[in-house]
Coordinates of C-alpha atoms in Angstrom, one line a residue:
M284 CA -25.4 16.4 12.2
K285 CA -22.9 14.1 13.9
K286 CA -24.8 14.4 17.1
S287 CA -27.9 13.1 15.5
L288 CA -26.0 10.3 13.8
C289 CA -24.4 9.4 17.1
A290 CA -27.8 9.4 18.7
A291 CA -29.3 7.2 15.9
L292 CA -26.3 4.8 16.0
A293 CA -26.5 4.6 19.8
F294 CA -30.2 3.9 19.5
F295 CA -29.7 1.2 16.9
A296 CA -26.4 -0.1 18.3
A297 CA -28.1 -1.0 21.6
P298 CA -29.0 -4.6 20.8
V299 CA -26.9 -5.7 23.8
S300 CA -29.3 -4.0 26.2
S301 CA -32.5 -4.0 24.2
Q302 CA -31.9 -6.9 21.9
T303 CA -32.8 -4.9 18.8
D304 CA -32.8 -7.1 15.7
F305 CA -31.8 -5.0 12.6
T306 CA -33.6 -7.5 10.4
A307 CA -36.8 -6.8 12.3
L308 CA -36.9 -3.0 12.3
S309 CA -40.3 -1.4 11.9
D310 CA -40.9 0.7 8.8
G311 CA -40.5 3.9 10.9
E312 CA -37.2 2.7 12.5
R313 CA -35.8 1.6 9.1
R314 CA -36.8 5.0 7.5
L315 CA -35.2 7.0 10.4
F316 CA -32.0 5.0 10.3
G317 CA -31.9 5.3 6.5
E318 CA -32.4 9.1 6.7
E319 CA -29.6 9.4 9.2
V320 CA -27.2 7.4 7.2
R321 CA -28.1 9.3 4.1
S322 CA -27.5 12.7 5.7
V323 CA -24.1 11.6 7.0
L324 CA -23.1 10.3 3.6
L325 CA -24.2 13.5 1.9
A326 CA -22.3 15.6 4.4
H327 CA -19.2 13.4 4.2
P328 CA -18.9 12.0 0.6
E329 CA -15.3 10.9 1.2
I330 CA -16.7 8.0 3.2
V331 CA -18.3 6.6 0.1
E332 CA -15.3 7.5 -2.1
R333 CA -12.9 5.6 0.2
A334 CA -15.2 2.6 0.2
L335 CA -15.6 2.6 -3.6
T336 CA -12.0 3.3 -4.5
P337 CA -9.7 1.4 -2.2
Q338 CA -6.0 2.0 -2.7
P339 CA -4.8 -1.1 -4.5
Y340 CA -1.1 -0.6 -3.4
A341 CA -1.8 0.5 0.2
D342 CA 0.4 -2.3 1.7
E343 CA 3.3 -1.5 -0.6
I344 CA 3.0 2.2 0.0
N345 CA 2.9 1.7 3.8
S346 CA 6.0 -0.6 3.6
D347 CA 7.9 2.0 1.5
L348 CA 7.0 4.8 4.0
A349 CA 8.2 2.6 6.9
L350 CA 11.5 2.0 5.2
I351 CA 11.9 5.7 4.5
R352 CA 11.2 6.6 8.2
L353 CA 13.6 3.9 9.4
H354 CA 16.5 4.8 7.1
G355 CA 15.6 8.6 6.8
P356 CA 18.6 10.0 8.7
T357 CA 21.1 8.1 6.5
L358 CA 19.1 8.6 3.3
F359 CA 18.6 12.3 3.6
A360 CA 21.4 13.4 5.9
G361 CA 19.8 16.8 6.3
H362 CA 18.8 17.1 2.7
D363 CA 15.3 17.0 1.1
I364 CA 15.8 14.2 -1.5
A365 CA 18.1 11.2 -1.8
L366 CA 19.3 10.0 -5.1
F367 CA 21.1 6.7 -5.6
V368 CA 23.5 6.5 -8.5
S369 CA 26.4 4.4 -9.7
S370 CA 29.7 5.6 -11.0
D371 CA 29.3 3.4 -14.1
C372 CA 25.7 4.5 -14.9
A373 CA 25.5 7.0 -17.8
V374 CA 21.8 7.7 -17.2
C375 CA 22.5 8.4 -13.5
A376 CA 24.6 11.4 -14.4
R377 CA 21.8 12.8 -16.5
A378 CA 19.3 12.1 -13.7
E379 CA 21.5 13.8 -11.1
K380 CA 21.9 16.9 -13.4
E381 CA 18.1 17.2 -14.1
L382 CA 17.2 16.6 -10.4
T383 CA 19.7 19.1 -9.2
T384 CA 18.3 21.8 -11.6
L385 CA 14.7 21.1 -10.6
A386 CA 15.5 20.9 -6.9
Q387 CA 17.6 24.1 -6.8
A388 CA 14.7 26.0 -8.6
Q389 CA 12.5 25.0 -5.6
G390 CA 15.1 25.6 -2.9
L391 CA 15.5 21.8 -2.2
S392 CA 18.8 19.9 -1.7
I393 CA 19.9 16.5 -2.8
N394 CA 21.9 13.8 -1.0
V395 CA 23.6 11.8 -3.8
L396 CA 24.5 8.3 -2.7
I397 CA 26.8 5.9 -4.6
V398 CA 24.9 2.7 -4.4
E399 CA 28.0 0.5 -4.1
R400 CA 29.0 2.3 -0.9
H401 CA 25.7 1.5 0.7
P402 CA 25.0 -2.2 0.3
S403 CA 22.8 -2.4 3.4
L404 CA 20.6 0.4 2.1
Q405 CA 20.5 -1.1 -1.3
A406 CA 19.3 -4.4 0.2
A407 CA 16.8 -2.8 2.6
L408 CA 15.2 -0.6 -0.1
E409 CA 15.4 -3.3 -2.7
I410 CA 17.2 -1.1 -5.2
D411 CA 17.1 -3.0 -8.4
S412 CA 17.5 -0.2 -10.9
L413 CA 19.2 3.1 -11.1
P414 CA 18.8 5.9 -10.7
F415 CA 16.7 5.5 -7.6
Y416 CA 15.0 8.5 -6.0
V417 CA 13.8 8.7 -2.4
L418 CA 11.5 11.5 -1.4
P419 CA 10.1 11.9 2.1
D420 CA 6.9 10.2 1.0
K421 CA 7.8 7.9 -1.9
M422 CA 10.5 5.9 -3.7
L423 CA 11.0 6.1 -7.5
R424 CA 12.8 3.4 -9.5
G425 CA 14.6 4.2 -12.7
M426 CA 15.0 7.4 -14.8
M427 CA 12.1 9.8 -14.3
P428 CA 11.3 12.4 -16.9
A429 CA 11.8 16.0 -15.7
T430 CA 8.1 16.8 -15.9
V431 CA 7.3 13.9 -13.6
L432 CA 10.0 14.9 -11.2
Q433 CA 8.7 18.4 -11.2
R434 CA 5.3 17.3 -10.2
F435 CA 6.7 15.2 -7.3
L436 CA 9.0 18.0 -6.1
S437 CA 6.2 20.6 -6.2
G438 CA 4.6 18.7 -3.3
L439 CA 7.7 19.0 -1.0

């Protein structure tokens, strides 16, 4: 399938050498090209899906992932999850307890970081609300319900 598509694309992509004008294809050329494109799209529907459902937050996600990679050794320090809390944050204590229970059930460990002791990380990650969770592939701001955390942890 891919070989025939490549052949068709090579045939039609040769305007440099043959000066093919896509607006002037014969009915047979247009039909052949259409059949090849259709067969590829039927075999690989993800191409159409990606085109029709672009990820609206792709830039933000990529930025978060870059920050996690950059600060990963400090964030995780050999653990699976990082949790930023503050000593004067009542909801943080509850978040830490819930996360610990969920993580232990899945054999995961947590690095608890007191945000005031890490001002450079707080600035770099733009931590503006606590608790603040960092997983290898995402950052979560604010208290998360246990069911939501469970779903995120099941992917680790």
